[in-house]
mmCIF file of C-alpha atoms in Angstrom:
data_model
loop_
_atom_site.group_PDB
_atom_site.id
_atom_site.type_symbol
_atom_site.label_atom_id
_atom_site.label_comp_id
_atom_site.label_asym_id
_atom_site.label_seq_id
_atom_site.Cartn_x
_atom_site.Cartn_y
_atom_site.Cartn_z
ATOM 1 C CA MET X 1 83.610 73.165 98.826
ATOM 2 C CA GLU X 2 85.827 76.163 96.786
ATOM 3 C CA ARG X 3 88.105 78.579 99.297
ATOM 4 C CA ILE X 4 89.386 81.407 98.003
ATOM 5 C CA GLY X 5 91.495 83.856 99.348
ATOM 6 C CA LEU X 6 90.615 87.881 98.792
ATOM 7 C CA THR X 7 92.779 90.726 100.394
ATOM 8 C CA VAL X 8 90.635 93.503 102.159
ATOM 9 C CA THR X 9 91.239 96.828 103.215
ATOM 10 C CA LEU X 10 89.247 98.251 106.558
ATOM 11 C CA ARG X 11 87.536 101.733 106.232
ATOM 12 C CA GLU X 12 86.958 104.079 108.655
ATOM 13 C CA LEU X 13 84.864 106.469 105.993
ATOM 14 C CA THR X 14 81.652 105.611 105.668
ATOM 15 C CA GLY X 15 78.352 106.984 103.632
ATOM 16 C CA LYS X 16 77.395 108.041 99.964
ATOM 17 C CA CYS X 17 80.539 110.363 99.312
ATOM 18 C CA PRO X 18 83.211 108.117 100.317
ATOM 19 C CA ASN X 19 81.994 105.168 98.928
ATOM 20 C CA LYS X 20 82.035 107.309 95.617
ATOM 21 C CA ARG X 21 85.022 107.982 95.528
ATOM 22 C CA LEU X 22 85.832 104.177 96.630
ATOM 23 C CA ARG X 23 84.302 102.984 93.262
ATOM 24 C CA LYS X 24 86.009 105.451 91.160
ATOM 25 C CA ALA X 25 89.380 104.011 92.307
ATOM 26 C CA GLY X 26 88.244 100.749 91.879
ATOM 27 C CA ARG X 27 87.057 99.339 95.317
ATOM 28 C CA ILE X 28 84.034 98.165 96.522
ATOM 29 C CA PRO X 29 82.744 99.017 99.876
ATOM 30 C CA ALA X 30 81.434 96.120 102.183
ATOM 31 C CA VAL X 31 80.336 95.099 105.606
ATOM 32 C CA LEU X 32 81.518 91.953 107.291
ATOM 33 C CA TYR X 33 78.966 90.877 110.197
ATOM 34 C CA GLY X 34 78.101 87.918 112.246
ATOM 35 C CA LYS X 35 76.435 86.122 114.688
ATOM 36 C CA GLU X 36 79.716 86.301 117.366
ATOM 37 C CA MET X 37 80.549 89.632 116.212
ATOM 38 C CA LYS X 38 79.956 92.290 118.477
ATOM 39 C CA ASP X 39 80.252 95.297 115.922
ATOM 40 C CA ALA X 40 80.080 95.351 111.748
ATOM 41 C CA ILE X 41 83.084 95.635 109.939
ATOM 42 C CA SER X 42 82.960 98.238 107.584
ATOM 43 C CA LEU X 43 85.724 96.967 104.341
ATOM 44 C CA SER X 44 86.578 97.837 101.094
ATOM 45 C CA LEU X 45 87.421 95.116 98.250
ATOM 46 C CA ASP X 46 89.363 95.452 95.441
ATOM 47 C CA LYS X 47 86.988 95.017 92.117
ATOM 48 C CA LYS X 48 88.978 92.718 89.676
ATOM 49 C CA GLU X 49 89.693 90.745 92.743
ATOM 50 C CA LEU X 50 85.967 90.560 93.418
ATOM 51 C CA ASP X 51 85.084 89.192 90.412
ATOM 52 C CA LYS X 52 87.290 87.086 90.209
ATOM 53 C CA VAL X 53 85.786 85.244 93.251
ATOM 54 C CA LEU X 54 82.471 85.701 92.397
ATOM 55 C CA HIS X 55 82.974 84.112 88.706
ATOM 56 C CA THR X 56 84.074 80.748 90.227
ATOM 57 C CA GLY X 57 82.048 77.600 89.895
ATOM 58 C CA ALA X 58 80.712 77.346 93.017
ATOM 59 C CA GLY X 59 79.292 81.230 92.518
ATOM 60 C CA GLY X 60 77.593 82.899 95.760
ATOM 61 C CA ASN X 61 77.970 79.120 97.531
ATOM 62 C CA VAL X 62 82.046 79.567 98.374
ATOM 63 C CA LEU X 63 83.908 80.687 101.617
ATOM 64 C CA VAL X 64 86.543 83.330 101.522
ATOM 65 C CA ASP X 65 89.495 83.634 103.583
ATOM 66 C CA LEU X 66 89.186 87.623 104.059
ATOM 67 C CA ASN X 67 93.115 88.610 104.466
ATOM 68 C CA MET X 68 92.414 92.492 106.594
ATOM 69 C CA GLU X 69 95.680 93.791 107.572
ATOM 70 C CA GLY X 70 97.410 90.652 109.551
ATOM 71 C CA ARG X 71 93.997 89.204 110.801
ATOM 72 C CA LYS X 72 92.023 86.111 108.616
ATOM 73 C CA ARG X 73 88.804 85.549 108.858
ATOM 74 C CA THR X 74 85.963 83.292 106.774
ATOM 75 C CA ALA X 75 83.140 84.683 105.435
ATOM 76 C CA MET X 76 80.465 84.140 102.821
ATOM 77 C CA PHE X 77 78.591 86.386 100.552
ATOM 78 C CA LYS X 78 75.363 87.431 101.629
ATOM 79 C CA GLU X 79 74.132 89.968 99.554
ATOM 80 C CA ILE X 80 75.749 91.878 96.235
ATOM 81 C CA VAL X 81 73.816 94.986 95.779
ATOM 82 C CA HIS X 82 74.122 95.798 91.450
ATOM 83 C CA HIS X 83 73.574 99.059 89.838
ATOM 84 C CA PRO X 84 69.838 98.802 88.183
ATOM 85 C CA LEU X 85 71.013 100.471 85.060
ATOM 86 C CA LYS X 86 74.703 99.816 84.384
ATOM 87 C CA GLU X 87 74.714 96.197 86.669
ATOM 88 C CA THR X 88 77.964 96.673 88.382
ATOM 89 C CA ILE X 89 78.569 96.165 91.813
ATOM 90 C CA GLU X 90 78.091 98.873 94.870
ATOM 91 C CA HIS X 91 77.767 96.476 97.626
ATOM 92 C CA VAL X 92 78.450 93.633 99.323
ATOM 93 C CA ASP X 93 77.189 91.841 102.256
ATOM 94 C CA LEU X 94 79.596 89.094 104.209
ATOM 95 C CA VAL X 95 78.432 86.718 107.305
ATOM 96 C CA GLU X 96 81.260 85.307 109.215
ATOM 97 C CA VAL X 97 81.089 81.771 108.865
ATOM 98 C CA LEU X 98 82.209 79.537 112.217
ATOM 99 C CA MET X 99 83.410 76.294 110.355
ATOM 100 C CA ASP X 100 82.428 74.677 113.205
ATOM 101 C CA LYS X 101 78.921 75.812 113.047
ATOM 102 C CA PRO X 102 75.991 74.497 110.261
ATOM 103 C CA ILE X 103 74.745 76.872 108.355
ATOM 104 C CA MET X 104 71.816 77.273 105.620
ATOM 105 C CA VAL X 105 72.667 78.489 101.646
ATOM 106 C CA SER X 106 71.180 77.673 99.037
ATOM 107 C CA ILE X 107 72.367 75.134 96.114
ATOM 108 C CA PRO X 108 71.332 74.632 92.689
ATOM 109 C CA VAL X 109 69.779 71.426 91.531
ATOM 110 C CA HIS X 110 70.470 69.535 87.900
ATOM 111 C CA VAL X 111 68.831 66.904 86.303
ATOM 112 C CA ILE X 112 70.913 64.413 85.267
ATOM 113 C CA GLY X 113 69.806 61.241 83.199
ATOM 114 C CA LYS X 114 66.775 61.174 80.438
ATOM 115 C CA ALA X 115 63.786 59.932 82.032
ATOM 116 C CA ALA X 116 62.046 56.915 80.816
ATOM 117 C CA GLY X 117 58.699 58.631 80.344
ATOM 118 C CA LEU X 118 60.336 61.229 77.340
ATOM 119 C CA ALA X 119 59.759 58.551 74.631
ATOM 120 C CA PHE X 120 56.315 58.039 75.038
ATOM 121 C CA GLY X 121 55.870 61.689 74.754
ATOM 122 C CA GLY X 122 56.195 63.176 78.086
ATOM 123 C CA ILE X 123 58.381 65.764 79.122
ATOM 124 C CA ILE X 124 60.288 67.053 82.664
ATOM 125 C CA GLN X 125 59.332 69.861 84.575
ATOM 126 C CA GLN X 126 61.359 71.077 87.442
ATOM 127 C CA GLU X 127 59.756 72.765 90.550
ATOM 128 C CA ALA X 128 62.762 73.469 92.327
ATOM 129 C CA ARG X 129 65.987 74.837 90.608
ATOM 130 C CA LYS X 130 67.681 75.257 93.759
ATOM 131 C CA LEU X 131 66.857 73.524 97.287
ATOM 132 C CA ARG X 132 68.014 75.416 100.179
ATOM 133 C CA ILE X 133 70.314 73.288 102.967
ATOM 134 C CA GLU X 134 71.907 73.165 106.045
ATOM 135 C CA CYS X 135 75.547 71.812 106.665
ATOM 136 C CA LEU X 136 78.992 72.375 108.145
ATOM 137 C CA PRO X 137 80.081 75.031 105.823
ATOM 138 C CA ALA X 138 83.386 72.158 105.047
ATOM 139 C CA ALA X 139 81.291 70.812 103.263
ATOM 140 C CA ILE X 140 78.594 72.115 101.098
ATOM 141 C CA PRO X 141 77.908 70.803 97.645
ATOM 142 C CA ASP X 142 78.274 72.947 94.737
ATOM 143 C CA ALA X 143 75.238 71.304 93.260
ATOM 144 C CA ILE X 144 72.397 67.937 94.273
ATOM 145 C CA ASN X 145 71.812 65.641 91.443
ATOM 146 C CA ALA X 146 68.688 64.329 90.710
ATOM 147 C CA ASP X 147 68.526 61.271 88.676
ATOM 148 C CA VAL X 148 65.527 61.004 86.502
ATOM 149 C CA THR X 149 66.780 58.618 84.261
ATOM 150 C CA LEU X 150 63.545 55.700 86.129
ATOM 151 C CA LEU X 151 60.998 58.703 85.353
ATOM 152 C CA GLY X 152 58.053 57.494 83.518
ATOM 153 C CA ILE X 153 54.992 59.093 82.606
ATOM 154 C CA GLY X 154 52.911 60.334 85.244
ATOM 155 C CA HIS X 155 56.536 60.216 88.403
ATOM 156 C CA SER X 156 57.746 62.518 90.057
ATOM 157 C CA LEU X 157 60.776 62.624 92.161
ATOM 158 C CA HIS X 158 60.606 64.150 95.652
ATOM 159 C CA VAL X 159 63.079 65.924 97.911
ATOM 160 C CA LYS X 160 63.137 62.900 100.078
ATOM 161 C CA ASP X 161 64.316 60.535 97.059
ATOM 162 C CA LEU X 162 67.177 62.503 96.677
ATOM 163 C CA ILE X 163 70.515 61.208 97.151
ATOM 164 C CA LEU X 164 72.707 64.177 99.576
ATOM 165 C CA PRO X 165 76.212 63.997 100.306
ATOM 166 C CA GLU X 166 77.043 63.075 104.067
ATOM 167 C CA GLY X 167 76.192 65.361 106.899
ATOM 168 C CA VAL X 168 74.197 66.924 104.553
ATOM 169 C CA SER X 169 70.270 67.984 105.526
ATOM 170 C CA VAL X 170 67.724 69.478 103.236
ATOM 171 C CA VAL X 171 65.745 72.196 104.952
ATOM 172 C CA ASP X 172 62.421 72.668 102.182
ATOM 173 C CA ASP X 173 60.262 70.741 101.247
#
C-alpha cells in the first residue's frame, strides 16, 4: 500500500464565497471526518500537491499522511467532487483511518493470462471490474489478479477461486 504525505491547512471560513476564494488561490476545500472524531475538520489542500497524490498507481486507494500544523493524521479519500463542465476538483472528503482497524475499499480486478477457450472462438466476459475487500489499511493491495489461463469455453472464474493476499477478505459475491 502506497503512503504519501500531504500538507494541509486548517480553514475557519466555510461556505460558497470563501471556497471560491480558496479555489482562485490554487487551493481545494476539504473535510476530514472519522468514526473516532467528534467533529469534522475543515481543511484546504494545495491543488498541485493533490494532483500528484491522485495520479499514483493506487489511484484513490492511497493512504495519505496529513500534516496539519504540527499534528499528523492518516486518512483516505472518501469522495472527490468535480466541476460538471470544467472537470476541475471542487471539493474533497477525507476519512480518518486507524491503522489497527480493518476498512472496506474497492480495488480493481486485472485479468491476466490468455484463456485456453480463446483458441476455439470463445470470448472473455468480465462481469466484475472492481471488488470490495476488507483488510487492515497497510494490507490494501493495488489490484487483484484473476488468472484465466485454464478457462475453456463455458467455464467461469468465481470470487472464491481468486488468490488473495494474506489478511484480505472479499465482501462482494
